[in-house]
mmCIF file of C-alpha atoms in Angstrom:
data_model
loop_
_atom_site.group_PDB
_atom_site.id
_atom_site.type_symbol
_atom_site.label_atom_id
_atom_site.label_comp_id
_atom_site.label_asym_id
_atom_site.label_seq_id
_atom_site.Cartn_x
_atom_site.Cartn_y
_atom_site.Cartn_z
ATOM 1 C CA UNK B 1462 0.000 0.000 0.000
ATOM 2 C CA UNK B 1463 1.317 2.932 -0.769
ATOM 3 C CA UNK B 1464 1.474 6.550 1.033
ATOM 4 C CA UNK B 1465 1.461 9.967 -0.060
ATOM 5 C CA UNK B 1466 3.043 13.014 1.713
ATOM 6 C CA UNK B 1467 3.234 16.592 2.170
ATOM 7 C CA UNK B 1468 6.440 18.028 2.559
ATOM 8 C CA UNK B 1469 7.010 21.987 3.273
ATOM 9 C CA UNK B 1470 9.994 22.856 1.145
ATOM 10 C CA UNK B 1471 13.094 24.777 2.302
ATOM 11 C CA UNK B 1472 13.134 26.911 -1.023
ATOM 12 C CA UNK B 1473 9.062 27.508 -0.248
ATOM 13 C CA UNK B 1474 5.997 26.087 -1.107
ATOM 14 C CA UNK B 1475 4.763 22.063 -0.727
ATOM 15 C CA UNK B 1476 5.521 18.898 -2.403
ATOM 16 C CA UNK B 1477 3.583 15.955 -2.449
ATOM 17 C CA UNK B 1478 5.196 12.687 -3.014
ATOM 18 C CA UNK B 1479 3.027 8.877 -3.348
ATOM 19 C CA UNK B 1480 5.725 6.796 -1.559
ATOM 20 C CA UNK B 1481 5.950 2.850 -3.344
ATOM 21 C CA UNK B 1482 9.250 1.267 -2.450
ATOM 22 C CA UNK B 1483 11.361 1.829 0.879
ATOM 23 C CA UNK B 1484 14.617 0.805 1.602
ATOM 24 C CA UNK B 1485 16.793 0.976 4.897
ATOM 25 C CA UNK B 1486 20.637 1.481 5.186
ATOM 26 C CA UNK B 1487 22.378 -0.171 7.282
ATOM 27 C CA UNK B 1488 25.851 -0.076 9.077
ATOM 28 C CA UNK B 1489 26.201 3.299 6.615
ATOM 29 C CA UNK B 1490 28.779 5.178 8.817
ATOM 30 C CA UNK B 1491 32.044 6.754 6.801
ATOM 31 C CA UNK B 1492 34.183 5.698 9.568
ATOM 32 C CA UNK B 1493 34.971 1.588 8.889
ATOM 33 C CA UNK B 1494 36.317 1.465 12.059
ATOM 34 C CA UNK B 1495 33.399 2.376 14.235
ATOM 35 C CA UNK B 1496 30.725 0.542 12.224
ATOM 36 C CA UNK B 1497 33.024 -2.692 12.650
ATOM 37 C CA UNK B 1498 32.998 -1.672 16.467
ATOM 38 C CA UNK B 1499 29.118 -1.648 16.166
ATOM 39 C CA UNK B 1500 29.113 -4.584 14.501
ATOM 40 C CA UNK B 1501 30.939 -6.474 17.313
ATOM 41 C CA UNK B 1502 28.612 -4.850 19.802
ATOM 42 C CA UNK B 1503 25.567 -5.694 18.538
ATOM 43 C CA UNK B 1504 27.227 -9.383 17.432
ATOM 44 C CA UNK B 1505 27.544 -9.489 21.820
ATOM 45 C CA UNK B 1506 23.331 -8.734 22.171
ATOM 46 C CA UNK B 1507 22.578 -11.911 19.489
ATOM 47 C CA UNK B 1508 22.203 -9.707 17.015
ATOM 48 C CA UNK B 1509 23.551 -11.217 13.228
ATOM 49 C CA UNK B 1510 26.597 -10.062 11.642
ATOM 50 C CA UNK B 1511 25.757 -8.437 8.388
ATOM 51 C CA UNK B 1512 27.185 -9.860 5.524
ATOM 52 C CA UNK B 1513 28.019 -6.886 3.712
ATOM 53 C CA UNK B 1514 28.975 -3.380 4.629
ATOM 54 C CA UNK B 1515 26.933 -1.350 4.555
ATOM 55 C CA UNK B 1516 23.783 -3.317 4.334
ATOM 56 C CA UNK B 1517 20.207 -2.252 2.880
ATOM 57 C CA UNK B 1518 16.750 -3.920 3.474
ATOM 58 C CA UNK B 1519 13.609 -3.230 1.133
ATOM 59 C CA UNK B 1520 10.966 -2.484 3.352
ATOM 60 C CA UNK B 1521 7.245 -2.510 2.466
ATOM 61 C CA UNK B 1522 6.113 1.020 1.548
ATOM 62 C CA UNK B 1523 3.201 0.833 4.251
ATOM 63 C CA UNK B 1524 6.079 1.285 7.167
ATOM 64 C CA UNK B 1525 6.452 5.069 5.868
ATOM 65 C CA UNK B 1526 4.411 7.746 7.257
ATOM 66 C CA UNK B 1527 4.306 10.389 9.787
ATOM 67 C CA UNK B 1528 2.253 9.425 12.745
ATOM 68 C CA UNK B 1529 2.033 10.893 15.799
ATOM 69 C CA UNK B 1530 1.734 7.741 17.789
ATOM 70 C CA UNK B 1531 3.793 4.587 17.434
ATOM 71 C CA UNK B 1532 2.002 1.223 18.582
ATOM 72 C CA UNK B 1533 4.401 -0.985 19.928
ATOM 73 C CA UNK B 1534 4.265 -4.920 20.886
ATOM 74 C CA UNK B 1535 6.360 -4.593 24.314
ATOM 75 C CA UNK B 1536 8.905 -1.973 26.006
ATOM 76 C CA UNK B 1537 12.123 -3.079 23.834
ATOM 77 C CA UNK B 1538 11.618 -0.633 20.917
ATOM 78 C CA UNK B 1539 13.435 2.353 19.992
ATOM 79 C CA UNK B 1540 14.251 5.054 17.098
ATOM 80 C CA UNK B 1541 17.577 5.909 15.077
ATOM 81 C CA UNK B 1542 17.787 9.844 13.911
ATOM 82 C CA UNK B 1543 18.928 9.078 9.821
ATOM 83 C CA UNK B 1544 18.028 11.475 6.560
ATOM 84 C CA UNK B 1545 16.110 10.140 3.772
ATOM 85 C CA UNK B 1546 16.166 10.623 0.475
ATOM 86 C CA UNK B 1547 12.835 11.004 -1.342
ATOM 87 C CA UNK B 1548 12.709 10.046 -5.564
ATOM 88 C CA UNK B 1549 9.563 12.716 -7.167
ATOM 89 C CA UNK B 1550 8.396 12.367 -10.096
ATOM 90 C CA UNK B 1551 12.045 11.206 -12.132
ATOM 91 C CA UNK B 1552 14.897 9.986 -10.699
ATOM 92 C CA UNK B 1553 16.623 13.316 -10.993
ATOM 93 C CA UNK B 1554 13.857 14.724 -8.492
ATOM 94 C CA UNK B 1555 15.366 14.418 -5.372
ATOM 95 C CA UNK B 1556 14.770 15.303 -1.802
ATOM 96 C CA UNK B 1557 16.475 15.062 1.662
ATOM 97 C CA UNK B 1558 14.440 15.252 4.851
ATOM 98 C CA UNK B 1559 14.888 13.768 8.206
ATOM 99 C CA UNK B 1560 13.789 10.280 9.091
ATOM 100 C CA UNK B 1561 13.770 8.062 12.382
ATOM 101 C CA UNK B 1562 13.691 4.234 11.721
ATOM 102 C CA UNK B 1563 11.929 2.935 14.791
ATOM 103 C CA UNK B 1564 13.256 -0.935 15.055
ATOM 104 C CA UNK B 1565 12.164 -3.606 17.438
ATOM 105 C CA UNK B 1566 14.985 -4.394 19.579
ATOM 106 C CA UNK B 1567 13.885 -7.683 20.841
ATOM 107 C CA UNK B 1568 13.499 -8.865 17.177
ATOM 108 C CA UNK B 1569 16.543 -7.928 16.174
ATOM 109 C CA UNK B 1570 18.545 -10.533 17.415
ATOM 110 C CA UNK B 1571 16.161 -12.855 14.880
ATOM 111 C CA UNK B 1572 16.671 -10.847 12.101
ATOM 112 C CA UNK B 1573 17.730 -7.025 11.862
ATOM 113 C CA UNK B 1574 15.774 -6.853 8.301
ATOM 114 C CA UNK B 1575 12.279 -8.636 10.208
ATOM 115 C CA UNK B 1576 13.005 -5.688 13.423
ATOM 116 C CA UNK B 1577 13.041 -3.108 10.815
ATOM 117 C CA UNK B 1578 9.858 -4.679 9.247
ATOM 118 C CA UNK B 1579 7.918 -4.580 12.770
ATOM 119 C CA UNK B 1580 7.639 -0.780 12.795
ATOM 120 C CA UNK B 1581 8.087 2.582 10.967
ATOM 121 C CA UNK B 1582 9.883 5.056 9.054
ATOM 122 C CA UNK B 1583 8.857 8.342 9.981
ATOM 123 C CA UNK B 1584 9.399 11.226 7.977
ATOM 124 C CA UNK B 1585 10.043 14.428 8.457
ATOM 125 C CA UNK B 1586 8.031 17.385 7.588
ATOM 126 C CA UNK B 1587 10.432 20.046 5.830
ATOM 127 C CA UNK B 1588 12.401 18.590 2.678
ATOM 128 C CA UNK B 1589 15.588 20.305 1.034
ATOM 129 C CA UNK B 1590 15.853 19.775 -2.959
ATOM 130 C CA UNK B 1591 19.268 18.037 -2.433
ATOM 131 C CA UNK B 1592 20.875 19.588 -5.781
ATOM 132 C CA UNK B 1593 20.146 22.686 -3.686
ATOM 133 C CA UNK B 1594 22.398 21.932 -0.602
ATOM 134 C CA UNK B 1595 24.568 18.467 -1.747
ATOM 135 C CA UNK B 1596 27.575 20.598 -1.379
ATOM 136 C CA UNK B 1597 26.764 21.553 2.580
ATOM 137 C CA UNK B 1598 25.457 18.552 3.451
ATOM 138 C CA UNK B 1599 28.461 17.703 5.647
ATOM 139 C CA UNK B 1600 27.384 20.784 7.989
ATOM 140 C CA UNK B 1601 23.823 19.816 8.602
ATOM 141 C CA UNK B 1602 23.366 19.023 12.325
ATOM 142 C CA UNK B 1603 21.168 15.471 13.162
ATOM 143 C CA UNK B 1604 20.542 15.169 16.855
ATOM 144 C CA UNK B 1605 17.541 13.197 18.389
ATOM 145 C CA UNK B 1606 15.843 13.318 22.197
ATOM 146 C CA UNK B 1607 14.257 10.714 24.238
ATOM 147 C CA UNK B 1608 11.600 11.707 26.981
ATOM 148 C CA UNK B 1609 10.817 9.586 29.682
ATOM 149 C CA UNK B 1610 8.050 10.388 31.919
ATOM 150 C CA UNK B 1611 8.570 14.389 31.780
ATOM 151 C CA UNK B 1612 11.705 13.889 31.524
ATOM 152 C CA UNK B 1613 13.569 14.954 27.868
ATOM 153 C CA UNK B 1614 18.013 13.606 27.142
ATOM 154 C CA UNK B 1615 19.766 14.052 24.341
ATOM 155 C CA UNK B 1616 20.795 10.694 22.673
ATOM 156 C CA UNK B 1617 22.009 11.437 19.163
ATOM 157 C CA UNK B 1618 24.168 14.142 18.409
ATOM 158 C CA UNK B 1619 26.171 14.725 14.935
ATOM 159 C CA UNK B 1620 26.140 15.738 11.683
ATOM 160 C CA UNK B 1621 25.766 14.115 8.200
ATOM 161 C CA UNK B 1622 29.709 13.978 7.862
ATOM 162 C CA UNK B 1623 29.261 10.598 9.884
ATOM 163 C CA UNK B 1624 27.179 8.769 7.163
ATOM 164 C CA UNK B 1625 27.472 7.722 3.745
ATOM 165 C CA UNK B 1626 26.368 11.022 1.681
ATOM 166 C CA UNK B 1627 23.461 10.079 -0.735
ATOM 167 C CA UNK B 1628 25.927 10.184 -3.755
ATOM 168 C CA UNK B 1629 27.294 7.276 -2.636
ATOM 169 C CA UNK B 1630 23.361 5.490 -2.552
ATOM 170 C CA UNK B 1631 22.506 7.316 -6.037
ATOM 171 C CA UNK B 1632 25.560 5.488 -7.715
ATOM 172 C CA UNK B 1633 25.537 2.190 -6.031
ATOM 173 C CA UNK B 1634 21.852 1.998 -6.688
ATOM 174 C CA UNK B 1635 21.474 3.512 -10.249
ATOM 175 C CA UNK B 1636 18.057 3.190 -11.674
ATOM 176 C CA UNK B 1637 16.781 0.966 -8.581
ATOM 177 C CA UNK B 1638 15.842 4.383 -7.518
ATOM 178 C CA UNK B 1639 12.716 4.743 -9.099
ATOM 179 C CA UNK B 1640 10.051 7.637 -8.896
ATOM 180 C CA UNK B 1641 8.292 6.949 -5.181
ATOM 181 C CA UNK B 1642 11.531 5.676 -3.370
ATOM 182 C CA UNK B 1643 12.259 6.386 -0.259
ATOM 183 C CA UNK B 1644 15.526 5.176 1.199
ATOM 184 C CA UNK B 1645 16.853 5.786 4.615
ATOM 185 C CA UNK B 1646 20.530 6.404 5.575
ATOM 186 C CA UNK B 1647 21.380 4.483 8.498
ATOM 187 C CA UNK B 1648 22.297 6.147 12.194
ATOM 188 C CA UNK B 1649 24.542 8.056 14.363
ATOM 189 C CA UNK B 1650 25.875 6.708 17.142
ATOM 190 C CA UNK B 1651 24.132 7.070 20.242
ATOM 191 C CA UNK B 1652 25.035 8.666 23.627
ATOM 192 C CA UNK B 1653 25.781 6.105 25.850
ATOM 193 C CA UNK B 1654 24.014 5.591 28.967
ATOM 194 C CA UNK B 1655 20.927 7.418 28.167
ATOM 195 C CA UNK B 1656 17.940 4.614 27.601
ATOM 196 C CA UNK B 1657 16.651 4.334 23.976
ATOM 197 C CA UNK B 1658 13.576 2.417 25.423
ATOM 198 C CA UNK B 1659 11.561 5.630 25.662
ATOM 199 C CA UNK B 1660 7.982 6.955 25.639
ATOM 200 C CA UNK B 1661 8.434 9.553 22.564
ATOM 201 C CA UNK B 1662 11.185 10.626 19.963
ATOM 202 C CA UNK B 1663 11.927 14.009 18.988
ATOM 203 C CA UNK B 1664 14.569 14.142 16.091
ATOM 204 C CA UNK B 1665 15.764 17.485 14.180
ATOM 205 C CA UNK B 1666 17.729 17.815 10.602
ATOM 206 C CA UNK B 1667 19.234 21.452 10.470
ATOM 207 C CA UNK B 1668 20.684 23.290 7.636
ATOM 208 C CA UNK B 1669 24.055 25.536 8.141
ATOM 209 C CA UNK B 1670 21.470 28.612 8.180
ATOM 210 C CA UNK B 1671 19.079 26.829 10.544
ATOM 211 C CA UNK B 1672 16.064 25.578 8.584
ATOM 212 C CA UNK B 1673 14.833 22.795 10.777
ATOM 213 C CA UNK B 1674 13.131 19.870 9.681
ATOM 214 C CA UNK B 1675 11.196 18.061 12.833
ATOM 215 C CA UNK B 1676 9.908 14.201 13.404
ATOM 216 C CA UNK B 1677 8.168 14.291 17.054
ATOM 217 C CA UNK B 1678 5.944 10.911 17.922
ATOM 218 C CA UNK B 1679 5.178 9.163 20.987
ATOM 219 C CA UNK B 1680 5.395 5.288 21.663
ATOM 220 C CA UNK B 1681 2.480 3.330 23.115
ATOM 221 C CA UNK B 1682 2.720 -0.274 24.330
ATOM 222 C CA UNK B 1683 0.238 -2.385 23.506
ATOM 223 C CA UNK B 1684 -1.930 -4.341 25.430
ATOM 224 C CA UNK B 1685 -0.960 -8.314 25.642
ATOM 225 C CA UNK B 1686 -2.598 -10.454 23.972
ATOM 226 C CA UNK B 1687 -5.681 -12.873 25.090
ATOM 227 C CA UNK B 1688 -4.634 -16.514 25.347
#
């Protein structure tokens, strides 16, 4: 099923863009050395070993929205602050806009591209047209809060200098970027020892002369089931 959004444009005025294919980096940082390092940690949780670096998983086009609330099977879920890169009408049409892939943890050690398939990519709602800014991207700030209770942390902070630029998707991908594509970039590091198993997300793109685009959602466990 597809979806169609609105996105507020940084140069002015809307776009609206019928989304038909997803697909999630993975393991997409520029340093080799630190994505090997997550590798190993995540290998020490149960979670698989990629076999190739960095990784991408076709999603189902349903998973990519904008909601407000996130319905969750149990506690063990949490987001990843990434940008995503949205194909218009032709494949030259591009646009950049932030995205949080929220992942079930608990499934992940089964199968990082079935977690990804258990819950969303949400999107943000102000999109750049990237021909208008590929040659800054490397300055744009990503940085994503947590609240628990009342309580709001910082747990991503960095820019797009950390991750694979989308040149590097664009060539590897070529025409499997068709009109309706959305792909997602893969993380940031996160802070350590601030919990990821949170009750909303907040996560913020920003251009070098602050244009802001903005993903806010909260998460809601659901009730267990009847047996």
């Amino acid at each position: 099923m597809s979806q169609t959004l609105r996105f507020a444009l940084s140069t002015g005025g809307e776009r609206e863009i019928t989304v038909r294919y997803a697909l999630n980096a993975g393991y997409a940082g520029r340093d080799t050395e630190q994505v090997q390092h997550h590798v190993d940690e995540l290998a020490e949780l149960g979670v698989p070993a990629p076999t190739r670096i960095p990784t991408l998983y076709p999603l189902s086009a349903s998973l990519v929205g904008r909601p407000e609330i996130v319905q969750v099977a149990h506690a063990k879920t949490s987001g990843e602050a990434e940008w995503a890169l949205v194909v218009g009408e032709t494949p030259e049409d591009l646009l950049l806009t932030v995205a949080c892939d929220h992942t079930d943890r608990a499934l992940e050690v089964h199968g990082v591209a079935w977690s990804k398939q258990s819950a969303p990519d949400v999107l943000g709602d102000v999109a750049w047209p990237l021909k208008d800014i590929e040659h800054e991207l490397d300055q744009f700030t990503l940085k994503a809060w947590v609240r628990h209770g009342d309580t709001e942390q910082l747990i991503q902070d960095g820019t797009l200098a950390q991750l694979l630029p989308p040149s590097y998707w664009i060539k590897e991908l070529g025409d499997r970027l068709v009109p309706g594509t959305v792909l997602l970039s893969g993380t940031i590091p996160m802070i350590a020892g601030v919990d990821q198993f949170a009750d909303a997300w907040r996560v913020e793109l920003t251009d070098p002369r602050g244009v802001t685009s903005r993903i806010v959602y909260t998460v809601e466990q659901l009730a267990e089931a009847w047996s």
